[in-house]
Short mmCIF file of C-alpha atoms in Angstrom, two decimals:
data_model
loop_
_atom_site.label_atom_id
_atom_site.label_comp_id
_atom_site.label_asym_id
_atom_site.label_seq_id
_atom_site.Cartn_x
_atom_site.Cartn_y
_atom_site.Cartn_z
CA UNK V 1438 13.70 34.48 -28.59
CA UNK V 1439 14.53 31.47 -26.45
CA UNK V 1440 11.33 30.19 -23.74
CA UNK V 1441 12.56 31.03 -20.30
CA UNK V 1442 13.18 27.58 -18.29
CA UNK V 1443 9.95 26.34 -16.03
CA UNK V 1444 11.01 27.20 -12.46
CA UNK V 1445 11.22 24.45 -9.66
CA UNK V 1446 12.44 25.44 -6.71
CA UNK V 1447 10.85 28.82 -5.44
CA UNK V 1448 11.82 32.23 -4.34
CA UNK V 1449 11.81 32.65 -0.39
CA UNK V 1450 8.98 32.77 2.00
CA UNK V 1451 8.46 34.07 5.55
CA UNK V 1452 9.89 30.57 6.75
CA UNK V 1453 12.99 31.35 5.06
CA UNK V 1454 13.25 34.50 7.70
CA UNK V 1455 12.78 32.05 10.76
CA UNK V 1456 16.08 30.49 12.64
CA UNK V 1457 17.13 28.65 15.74
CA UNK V 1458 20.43 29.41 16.37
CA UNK V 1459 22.90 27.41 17.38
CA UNK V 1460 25.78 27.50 20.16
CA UNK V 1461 28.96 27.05 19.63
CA UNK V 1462 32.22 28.61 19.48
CA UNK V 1463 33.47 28.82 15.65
CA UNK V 1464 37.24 28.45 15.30
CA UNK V 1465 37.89 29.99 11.70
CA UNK V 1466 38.85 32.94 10.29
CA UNK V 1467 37.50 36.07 8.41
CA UNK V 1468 39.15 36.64 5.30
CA UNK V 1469 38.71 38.71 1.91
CA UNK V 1470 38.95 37.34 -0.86
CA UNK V 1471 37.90 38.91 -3.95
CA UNK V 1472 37.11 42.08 -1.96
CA UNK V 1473 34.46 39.87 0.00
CA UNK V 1474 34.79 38.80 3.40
CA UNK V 1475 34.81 34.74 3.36
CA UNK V 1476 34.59 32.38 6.22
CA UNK V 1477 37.81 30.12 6.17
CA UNK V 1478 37.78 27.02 8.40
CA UNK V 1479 41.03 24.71 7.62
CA UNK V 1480 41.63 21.43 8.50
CA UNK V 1481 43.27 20.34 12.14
CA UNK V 1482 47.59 20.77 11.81
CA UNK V 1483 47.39 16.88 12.82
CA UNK V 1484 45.90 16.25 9.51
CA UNK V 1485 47.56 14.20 6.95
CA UNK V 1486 48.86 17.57 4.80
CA UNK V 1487 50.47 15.27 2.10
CA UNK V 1488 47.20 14.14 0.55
CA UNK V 1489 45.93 16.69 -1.85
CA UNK V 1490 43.98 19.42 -0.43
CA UNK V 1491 40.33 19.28 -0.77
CA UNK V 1492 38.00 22.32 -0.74
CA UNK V 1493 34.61 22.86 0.05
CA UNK V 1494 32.67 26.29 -1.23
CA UNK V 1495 29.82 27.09 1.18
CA UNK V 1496 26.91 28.83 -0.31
CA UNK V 1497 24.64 30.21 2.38
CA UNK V 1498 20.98 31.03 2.94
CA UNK V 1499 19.92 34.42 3.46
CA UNK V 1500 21.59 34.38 7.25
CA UNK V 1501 25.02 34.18 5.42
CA UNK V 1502 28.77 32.67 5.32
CA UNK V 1503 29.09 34.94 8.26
CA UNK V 1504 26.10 33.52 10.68
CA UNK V 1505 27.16 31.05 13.17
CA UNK V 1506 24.93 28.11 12.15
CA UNK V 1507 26.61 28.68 9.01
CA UNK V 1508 30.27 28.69 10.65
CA UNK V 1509 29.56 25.74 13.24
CA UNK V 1510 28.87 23.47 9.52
CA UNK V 1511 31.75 24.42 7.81
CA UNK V 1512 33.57 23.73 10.83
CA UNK V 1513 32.16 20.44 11.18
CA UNK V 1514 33.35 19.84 7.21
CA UNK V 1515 37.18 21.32 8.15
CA UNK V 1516 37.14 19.08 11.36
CA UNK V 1517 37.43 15.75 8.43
CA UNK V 1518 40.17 17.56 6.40
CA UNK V 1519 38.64 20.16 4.07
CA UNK V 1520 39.31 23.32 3.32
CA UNK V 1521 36.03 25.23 3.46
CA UNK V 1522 35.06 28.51 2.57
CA UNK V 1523 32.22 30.22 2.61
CA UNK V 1524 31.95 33.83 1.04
CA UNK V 1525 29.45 36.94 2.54
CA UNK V 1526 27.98 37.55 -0.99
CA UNK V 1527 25.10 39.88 1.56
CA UNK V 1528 28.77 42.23 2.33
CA UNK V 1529 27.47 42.97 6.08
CA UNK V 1530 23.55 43.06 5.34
CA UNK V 1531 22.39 39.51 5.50
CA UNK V 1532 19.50 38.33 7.14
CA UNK V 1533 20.64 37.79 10.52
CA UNK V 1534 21.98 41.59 11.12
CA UNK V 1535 17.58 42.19 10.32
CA UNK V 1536 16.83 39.96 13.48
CA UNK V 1537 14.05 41.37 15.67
CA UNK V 1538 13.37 44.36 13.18
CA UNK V 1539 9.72 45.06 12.89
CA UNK V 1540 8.67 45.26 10.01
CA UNK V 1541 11.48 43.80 7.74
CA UNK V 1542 9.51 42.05 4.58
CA UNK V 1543 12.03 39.20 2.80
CA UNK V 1544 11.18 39.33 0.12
CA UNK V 1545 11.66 42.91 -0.71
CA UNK V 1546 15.01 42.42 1.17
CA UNK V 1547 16.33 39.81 -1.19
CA UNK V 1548 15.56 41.40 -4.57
CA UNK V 1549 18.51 43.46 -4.72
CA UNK V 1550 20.85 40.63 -3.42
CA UNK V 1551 19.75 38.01 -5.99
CA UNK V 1552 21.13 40.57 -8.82
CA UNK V 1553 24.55 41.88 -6.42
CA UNK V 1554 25.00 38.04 -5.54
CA UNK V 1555 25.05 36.78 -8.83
CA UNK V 1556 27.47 39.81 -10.01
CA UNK V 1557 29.86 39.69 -6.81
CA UNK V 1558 30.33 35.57 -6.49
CA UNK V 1559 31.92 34.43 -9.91
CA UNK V 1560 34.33 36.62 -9.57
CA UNK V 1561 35.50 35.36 -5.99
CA UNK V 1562 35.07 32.33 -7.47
CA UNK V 1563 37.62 32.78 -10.09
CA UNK V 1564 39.85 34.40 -7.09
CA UNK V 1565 39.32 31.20 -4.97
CA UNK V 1566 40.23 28.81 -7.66
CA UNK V 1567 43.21 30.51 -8.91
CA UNK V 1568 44.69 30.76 -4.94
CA UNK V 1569 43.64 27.21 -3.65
CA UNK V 1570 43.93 25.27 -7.41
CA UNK V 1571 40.47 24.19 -7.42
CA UNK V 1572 28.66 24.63 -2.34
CA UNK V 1573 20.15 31.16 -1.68
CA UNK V 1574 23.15 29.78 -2.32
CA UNK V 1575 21.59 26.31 -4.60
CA UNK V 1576 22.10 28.67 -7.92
CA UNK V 1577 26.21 28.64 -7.33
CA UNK V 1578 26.32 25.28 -7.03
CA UNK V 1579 24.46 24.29 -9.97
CA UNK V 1580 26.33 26.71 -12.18
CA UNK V 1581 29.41 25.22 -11.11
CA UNK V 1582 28.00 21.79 -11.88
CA UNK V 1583 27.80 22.43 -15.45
CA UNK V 1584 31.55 23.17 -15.52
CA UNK V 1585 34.13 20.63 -15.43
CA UNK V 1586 36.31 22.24 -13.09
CA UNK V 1587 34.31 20.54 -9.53
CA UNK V 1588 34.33 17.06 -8.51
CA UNK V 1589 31.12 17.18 -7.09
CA UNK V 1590 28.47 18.99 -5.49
CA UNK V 1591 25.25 19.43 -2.69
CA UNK V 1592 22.65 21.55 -1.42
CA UNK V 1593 19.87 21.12 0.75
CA UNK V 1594 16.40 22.89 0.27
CA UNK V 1595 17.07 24.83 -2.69
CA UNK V 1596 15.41 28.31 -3.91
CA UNK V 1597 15.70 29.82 -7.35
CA UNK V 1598 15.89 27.11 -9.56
CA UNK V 1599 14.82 26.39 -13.02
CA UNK V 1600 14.59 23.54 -14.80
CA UNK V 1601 17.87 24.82 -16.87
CA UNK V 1602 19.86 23.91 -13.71
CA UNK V 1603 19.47 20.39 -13.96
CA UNK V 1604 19.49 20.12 -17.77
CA UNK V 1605 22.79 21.30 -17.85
CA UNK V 1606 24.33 19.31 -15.03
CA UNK V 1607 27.74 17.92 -15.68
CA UNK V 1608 28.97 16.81 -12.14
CA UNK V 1609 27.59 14.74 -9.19
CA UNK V 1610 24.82 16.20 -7.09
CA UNK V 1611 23.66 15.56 -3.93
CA UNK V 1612 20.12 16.74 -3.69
CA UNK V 1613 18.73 17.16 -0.03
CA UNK V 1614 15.14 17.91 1.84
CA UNK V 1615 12.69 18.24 3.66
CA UNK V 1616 9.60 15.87 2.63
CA UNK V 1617 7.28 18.92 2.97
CA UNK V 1618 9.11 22.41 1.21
CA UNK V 1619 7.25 25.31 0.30
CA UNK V 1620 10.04 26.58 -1.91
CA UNK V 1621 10.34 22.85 -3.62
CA UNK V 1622 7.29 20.91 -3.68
CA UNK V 1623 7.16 17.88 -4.27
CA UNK V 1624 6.05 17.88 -7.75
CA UNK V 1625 9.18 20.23 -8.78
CA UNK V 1626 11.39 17.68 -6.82
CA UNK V 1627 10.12 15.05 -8.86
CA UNK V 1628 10.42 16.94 -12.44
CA UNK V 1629 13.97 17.40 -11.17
CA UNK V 1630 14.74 13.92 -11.00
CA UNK V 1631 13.45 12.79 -14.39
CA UNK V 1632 15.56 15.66 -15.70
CA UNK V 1633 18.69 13.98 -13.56
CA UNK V 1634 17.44 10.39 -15.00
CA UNK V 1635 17.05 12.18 -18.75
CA UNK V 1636 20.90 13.52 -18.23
CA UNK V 1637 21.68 10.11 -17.10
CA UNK V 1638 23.40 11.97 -14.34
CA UNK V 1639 24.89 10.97 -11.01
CA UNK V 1640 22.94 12.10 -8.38
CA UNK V 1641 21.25 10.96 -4.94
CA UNK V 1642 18.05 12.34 -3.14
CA UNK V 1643 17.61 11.92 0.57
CA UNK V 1644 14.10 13.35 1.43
CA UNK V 1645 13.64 13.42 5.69
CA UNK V 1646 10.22 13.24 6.80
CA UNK V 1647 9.52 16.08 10.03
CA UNK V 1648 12.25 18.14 8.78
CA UNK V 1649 11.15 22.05 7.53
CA UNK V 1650 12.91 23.63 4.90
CA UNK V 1651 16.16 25.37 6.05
CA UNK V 1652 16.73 22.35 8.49
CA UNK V 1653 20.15 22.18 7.65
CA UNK V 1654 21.58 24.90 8.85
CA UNK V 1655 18.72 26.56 10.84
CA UNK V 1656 17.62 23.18 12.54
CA UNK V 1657 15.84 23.15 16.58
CA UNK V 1658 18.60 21.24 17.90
CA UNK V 1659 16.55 20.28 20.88
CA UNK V 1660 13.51 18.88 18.84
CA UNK V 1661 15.55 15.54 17.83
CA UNK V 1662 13.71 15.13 14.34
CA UNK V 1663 15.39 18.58 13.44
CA UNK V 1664 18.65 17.47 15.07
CA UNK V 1665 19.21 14.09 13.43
CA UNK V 1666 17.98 15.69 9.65
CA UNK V 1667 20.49 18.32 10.79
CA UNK V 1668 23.10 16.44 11.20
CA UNK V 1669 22.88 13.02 9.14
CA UNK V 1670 22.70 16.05 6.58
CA UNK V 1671 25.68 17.22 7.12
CA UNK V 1672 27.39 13.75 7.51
CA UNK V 1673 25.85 12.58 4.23
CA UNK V 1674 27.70 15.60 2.46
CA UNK V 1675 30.88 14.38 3.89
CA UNK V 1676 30.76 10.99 2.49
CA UNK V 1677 29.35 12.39 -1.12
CA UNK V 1678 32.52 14.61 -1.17
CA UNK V 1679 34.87 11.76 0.53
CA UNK V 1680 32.92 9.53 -2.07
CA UNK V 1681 34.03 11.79 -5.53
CA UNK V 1682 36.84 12.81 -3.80
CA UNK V 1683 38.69 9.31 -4.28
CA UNK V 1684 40.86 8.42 -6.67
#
């Protein structure tokens, strides 16, 4: 019998139950795909459509594809040319329909969803790559990672990972947080970056000092730490994908 892998980043925690959220009017669409409902946010008409199309799958926290911190990001990703979609793998029940419920515990919440989510997603997955040819949500992207089939991939603040994750990395990672996260210390961070330098991998941490974990999507855009983490965050994903993207 094989020795489960160490874990390194954490399950969730009361923080992970906390938002700010943000304004904004989202301009994609609601589609199903895979029987899921999926967040689709294309690229601007005016965009050059004779390059090849490049796609971005969104993974969400426990707010969801759905919530509109989520939506405003993957707009901001569509607004410089990709195709971005980001699938409801909570089907209507994510944490943001629980807001203001007394009572409502997270972790007991999540339990069922880390079993559904991990049944529901490869097979959208599958659907998503055989319509467009081709990142709670830190476990997707890794899996995908160790397949040849992505040119790259990111997440910020990660939760359920295991040291497997990174041992079996095959594609670029972009690894980003906050200096202080409950869900991955600083000691796990670290023990995932020997494993990256082990798997002489491509990779690049960005740590941000005054940032709390789910910063990058869930950010206080009017405390201007938050903000900038926020959104140099979100620009820094850009270029990694712009970056692996070239030819």
């Amino acid at each position: 019998m094989s020795t489960p892998a160490a874990p390194l980043a954490g399950p969730c925690g009361d923080c992970c139950a906390r938002t700010v959220q943000h304004s904004g009017v989202a301009r994609g669409t609601v589609e199903v795909i895979a029987n899921l409902d999926t967040y689709v946010s294309r690229p601007h008409p005016d965009i050059d459509s004779t390059h090849p199309r490049k796609v971005i799958l969104f993974f969400a926290d426990v707010f969801g594809a759905l919530y509109i911190n989520s939506k405003l990001a993957m707009d901001y990703w569509a607004d410089h040319g990709y195709l971005v979609l980001g699938v409801d793998y909570f089907e209507g029940d994510s944490r943001a329909t629980h807001e203001g419920k007394p009572g409502w515990d997270v972790d007991e919440w999540v339990k069922p969803y880390r079993a559904s989510a991990a049944r529901v997603t490869p097979p959208w997955i599958a659907a998503v790559r055989e319509r467009y040819g081709y990142c709670f949500g830190a476990p997707f992207v890794m899996d995908l990672l160790a397949t040849d089939w992505v040119t790259a991939g990111a997440f910020a603040h990660p939760a359920f990972l295991d040291e497997d994750h990174f041992h079996n990395i095959k594609r670029p990672l972009l690894l980003s947080s906050p200096e202080d996260d409950f869900t991955f210390p600083h000691a796990a961070r670290r023990r995932a970056e020997d494993i990256l330098v082990e798997r002489k991998a491509t990779y690049f941490i960005q740590i941000f000092g005054g940032a709390r974990h789910g910063y990058a999507t869930r950010a206080d855009p009017e405390v201007k730490t938050e903000r900038w983490a926020k959104e140099e965050t979100a620009r820094t994903t850009l270029e990694w994908f712009e970056h692996h993207g070239r030819d």
